[in-house]
Amino acid sequence: MTPPIFQVCASDTNVTALLGTGPTRLFPFGQAPQGVTLPYAVWQTVSGLPENYLGQAPDLDSYTIQIDVYAGRGSEARQVAAALRDAIEPHAYVVGWNGESTDPDTGHKRYGFDIEWHVHR
């Protein structure tokens, strides 16, 4: 019941050129290791719902996922976000651009966006 965001992104050569392999630096929210190499990205499910029907079980779940990219420079964060977007869009919808910011503690640049992923059961 989880969208295949990691599998899709980790199999895209443009993403792995920026986020590496072994590991690909795309982590579930709260699981990025302390001191992880920049750039990296985190994702989390912020909402979801089944496609409900009367008289039968749902055959589809929809998830809204927030993705945040962290990098040393804003241009690098935007480049990684674009690679992730391009990898994801054949499978899911981008539904929001959440802007850019600078983490006050680390100085890392952040670029965020939301996607909606429909997962067949």
PDB file of C-alpha atoms in Angstrom:
ATOM      1  CA  MET A   1       0.000   0.000   0.000  1.00  0.00           C
ATOM      2  CA  THR A   2       2.898   2.345  -0.623  1.00  0.00           C
ATOM      3  CA  PRO A   3       3.509   4.146  -3.900  1.00  0.00           C
ATOM      4  CA  PRO A   4       6.646   2.864  -5.650  1.00  0.00           C
ATOM      5  CA  ILE A   5       8.379   6.252  -5.492  1.00  0.00           C
ATOM      6  CA  PHE A   6      11.786   4.868  -4.540  1.00  0.00           C
ATOM      7  CA  GLN A   7      11.728   2.110  -7.165  1.00  0.00           C
ATOM      8  CA  VAL A   8      10.753   4.549  -9.923  1.00  0.00           C
ATOM      9  CA  CYS A   9      13.297   7.209  -8.964  1.00  0.00           C
ATOM     10  CA  ALA A  10      16.176   4.828  -8.194  1.00  0.00           C
ATOM     11  CA  SER A  11      15.799   3.241 -11.642  1.00  0.00           C
ATOM     12  CA  ASP A  12      16.085   6.608 -13.428  1.00  0.00           C
ATOM     13  CA  THR A  13      19.636   7.388 -14.578  1.00  0.00           C
ATOM     14  CA  ASN A  14      19.146  11.160 -14.355  1.00  0.00           C
ATOM     15  CA  VAL A  15      18.077  10.835 -10.716  1.00  0.00           C
ATOM     16  CA  THR A  16      20.901   8.477  -9.772  1.00  0.00           C
ATOM     17  CA  ALA A  17      23.437  10.733 -11.509  1.00  0.00           C
ATOM     18  CA  LEU A  18      22.479  13.370  -8.928  1.00  0.00           C
ATOM     19  CA  LEU A  19      21.456  11.287  -5.892  1.00  0.00           C
ATOM     20  CA  GLY A  20      23.855   8.385  -6.313  1.00  0.00           C
ATOM     21  CA  THR A  21      23.454   4.646  -5.942  1.00  0.00           C
ATOM     22  CA  GLY A  22      24.190   2.340  -3.043  1.00  0.00           C
ATOM     23  CA  PRO A  23      22.374   4.127  -1.511  1.00  0.00           C
ATOM     24  CA  THR A  24      20.316   6.400  -3.692  1.00  0.00           C
ATOM     25  CA  ARG A  25      19.871   9.436  -1.445  1.00  0.00           C
ATOM     26  CA  LEU A  26      16.053   9.429  -1.537  1.00  0.00           C
ATOM     27  CA  PHE A  27      14.778   8.613   1.932  1.00  0.00           C
ATOM     28  CA  PRO A  28      11.428   8.250   3.666  1.00  0.00           C
ATOM     29  CA  PHE A  29      10.838  11.281   5.901  1.00  0.00           C
ATOM     30  CA  GLY A  30      12.915  11.121   9.079  1.00  0.00           C
ATOM     31  CA  GLN A  31      15.223   8.377   7.781  1.00  0.00           C
ATOM     32  CA  ALA A  32      18.005  10.396   6.153  1.00  0.00           C
ATOM     33  CA  PRO A  33      21.193   9.583   8.069  1.00  0.00           C
ATOM     34  CA  GLN A  34      22.841  12.330  10.091  1.00  0.00           C
ATOM     35  CA  GLY A  35      25.478  14.026   7.939  1.00  0.00           C
ATOM     36  CA  VAL A  36      24.177  12.549   4.657  1.00  0.00           C
ATOM     37  CA  THR A  37      25.970  13.773   1.537  1.00  0.00           C
ATOM     38  CA  LEU A  38      24.251  16.607  -0.319  1.00  0.00           C
ATOM     39  CA  PRO A  39      22.124  16.662  -2.363  1.00  0.00           C
ATOM     40  CA  TYR A  40      19.467  14.335  -1.040  1.00  0.00           C
ATOM     41  CA  ALA A  41      15.681  14.140  -0.975  1.00  0.00           C
ATOM     42  CA  VAL A  42      13.060  12.952   1.483  1.00  0.00           C
ATOM     43  CA  TRP A  43       9.439  12.001   0.905  1.00  0.00           C
ATOM     44  CA  GLN A  44       6.390  11.449   3.066  1.00  0.00           C
ATOM     45  CA  THR A  45       2.755  10.560   2.575  1.00  0.00           C
ATOM     46  CA  VAL A  46       0.668  13.538   3.700  1.00  0.00           C
ATOM     47  CA  SER A  47      -2.756  12.130   2.838  1.00  0.00           C
ATOM     48  CA  GLY A  48      -4.439   9.318   1.021  1.00  0.00           C
ATOM     49  CA  LEU A  49      -7.748   7.651   0.378  1.00  0.00           C
ATOM     50  CA  PRO A  50      -9.176   4.527  -1.192  1.00  0.00           C
ATOM     51  CA  GLU A  51     -11.408   4.673  -4.257  1.00  0.00           C
ATOM     52  CA  ASN A  52     -14.558   3.477  -2.479  1.00  0.00           C
ATOM     53  CA  TYR A  53     -17.488   1.783  -4.207  1.00  0.00           C
ATOM     54  CA  LEU A  54     -20.830   0.534  -2.944  1.00  0.00           C
ATOM     55  CA  GLY A  55     -20.975  -3.240  -3.079  1.00  0.00           C
ATOM     56  CA  GLN A  56     -17.294  -3.959  -3.733  1.00  0.00           C
ATOM     57  CA  ALA A  57     -13.894  -3.339  -2.239  1.00  0.00           C
ATOM     58  CA  PRO A  58     -11.737  -0.474  -3.508  1.00  0.00           C
ATOM     59  CA  ASP A  59      -9.321  -1.346  -6.304  1.00  0.00           C
ATOM     60  CA  LEU A  60      -7.264   1.852  -6.127  1.00  0.00           C
ATOM     61  CA  ASP A  61      -5.616   3.962  -3.445  1.00  0.00           C
ATOM     62  CA  SER A  62      -4.597   7.589  -4.008  1.00  0.00           C
ATOM     63  CA  TYR A  63      -1.698   9.138  -2.094  1.00  0.00           C
ATOM     64  CA  THR A  64      -0.519  12.722  -1.819  1.00  0.00           C
ATOM     65  CA  ILE A  65       3.232  12.689  -1.263  1.00  0.00           C
ATOM     66  CA  GLN A  66       5.430  15.605  -0.283  1.00  0.00           C
ATOM     67  CA  ILE A  67       8.986  15.596  -1.645  1.00  0.00           C
ATOM     68  CA  ASP A  68      11.687  17.882  -0.262  1.00  0.00           C
ATOM     69  CA  VAL A  69      15.110  18.199  -1.889  1.00  0.00           C
ATOM     70  CA  TYR A  70      18.081  19.502   0.120  1.00  0.00           C
ATOM     71  CA  ALA A  71      21.280  20.796  -1.439  1.00  0.00           C
ATOM     72  CA  GLY A  72      24.154  23.178  -0.854  1.00  0.00           C
ATOM     73  CA  ARG A  73      22.957  25.590  -3.560  1.00  0.00           C
ATOM     74  CA  GLY A  74      19.480  26.549  -4.723  1.00  0.00           C
ATOM     75  CA  SER A  75      20.346  25.748  -8.331  1.00  0.00           C
ATOM     76  CA  GLU A  76      21.382  22.235  -7.306  1.00  0.00           C
ATOM     77  CA  ALA A  77      18.125  21.707  -5.375  1.00  0.00           C
ATOM     78  CA  ARG A  78      16.136  22.812  -8.429  1.00  0.00           C
ATOM     79  CA  GLN A  79      18.152  20.473 -10.689  1.00  0.00           C
ATOM     80  CA  VAL A  80      17.450  17.467  -8.449  1.00  0.00           C
ATOM     81  CA  ALA A  81      13.767  18.425  -8.163  1.00  0.00           C
ATOM     82  CA  ALA A  82      13.520  18.585 -11.968  1.00  0.00           C
ATOM     83  CA  ALA A  83      15.107  15.125 -12.323  1.00  0.00           C
ATOM     84  CA  LEU A  84      12.716  13.675  -9.732  1.00  0.00           C
ATOM     85  CA  ARG A  85       9.755  15.368 -11.437  1.00  0.00           C
ATOM     86  CA  ASP A  86      10.755  13.962 -14.823  1.00  0.00           C
ATOM     87  CA  ALA A  87      11.134  10.441 -13.388  1.00  0.00           C
ATOM     88  CA  ILE A  88       7.822  10.576 -11.519  1.00  0.00           C
ATOM     89  CA  GLU A  89       5.533  12.250 -14.075  1.00  0.00           C
ATOM     90  CA  PRO A  90       5.057   9.158 -16.292  1.00  0.00           C
ATOM     91  CA  HIS A  91       3.605   7.434 -13.186  1.00  0.00           C
ATOM     92  CA  ALA A  92       1.979  10.151 -11.058  1.00  0.00           C
ATOM     93  CA  TYR A  93       0.816  13.765 -11.110  1.00  0.00           C
ATOM     94  CA  VAL A  94       2.647  16.804  -9.772  1.00  0.00           C
ATOM     95  CA  VAL A  95      -0.067  18.700  -7.883  1.00  0.00           C
ATOM     96  CA  GLY A  96       1.848  21.470  -6.143  1.00  0.00           C
ATOM     97  CA  TRP A  97       5.076  23.414  -6.033  1.00  0.00           C
ATOM     98  CA  ASN A  98       5.896  24.240  -2.408  1.00  0.00           C
ATOM     99  CA  GLY A  99       8.624  26.777  -2.997  1.00  0.00           C
ATOM    100  CA  GLU A 100      12.167  27.181  -1.842  1.00  0.00           C
ATOM    101  CA  SER A 101      13.689  27.966   1.529  1.00  0.00           C
ATOM    102  CA  THR A 102      16.914  27.835   3.499  1.00  0.00           C
ATOM    103  CA  ASP A 103      17.153  25.666   6.601  1.00  0.00           C
ATOM    104  CA  PRO A 104      18.073  28.080   9.417  1.00  0.00           C
ATOM    105  CA  ASP A 105      20.224  25.526  11.267  1.00  0.00           C
ATOM    106  CA  THR A 106      22.223  23.992   8.406  1.00  0.00           C
ATOM    107  CA  GLY A 107      22.004  26.616   5.660  1.00  0.00           C
ATOM    108  CA  HIS A 108      20.930  23.875   3.240  1.00  0.00           C
ATOM    109  CA  LYS A 109      18.680  24.961   0.410  1.00  0.00           C
ATOM    110  CA  ARG A 110      15.308  23.230   0.108  1.00  0.00           C
ATOM    111  CA  TYR A 111      12.953  22.821  -2.850  1.00  0.00           C
ATOM    112  CA  GLY A 112       9.626  21.087  -2.295  1.00  0.00           C
ATOM    113  CA  PHE A 113       6.756  19.757  -4.354  1.00  0.00           C
ATOM    114  CA  ASP A 114       3.732  17.479  -3.985  1.00  0.00           C
ATOM    115  CA  ILE A 115       2.625  14.583  -6.150  1.00  0.00           C
ATOM    116  CA  GLU A 116      -0.502  12.471  -6.310  1.00  0.00           C
ATOM    117  CA  TRP A 117       0.047   8.789  -6.981  1.00  0.00           C
ATOM    118  CA  HIS A 118      -2.726   6.319  -7.822  1.00  0.00           C
ATOM    119  CA  VAL A 119      -1.818   2.766  -6.806  1.00  0.00           C
ATOM    120  CA  HIS A 120      -3.854  -0.189  -8.075  1.00  0.00           C
ATOM    121  CA  ARG A 121      -4.371  -2.880  -5.484  1.00  0.00           C
TER     122      ARG A 121
END
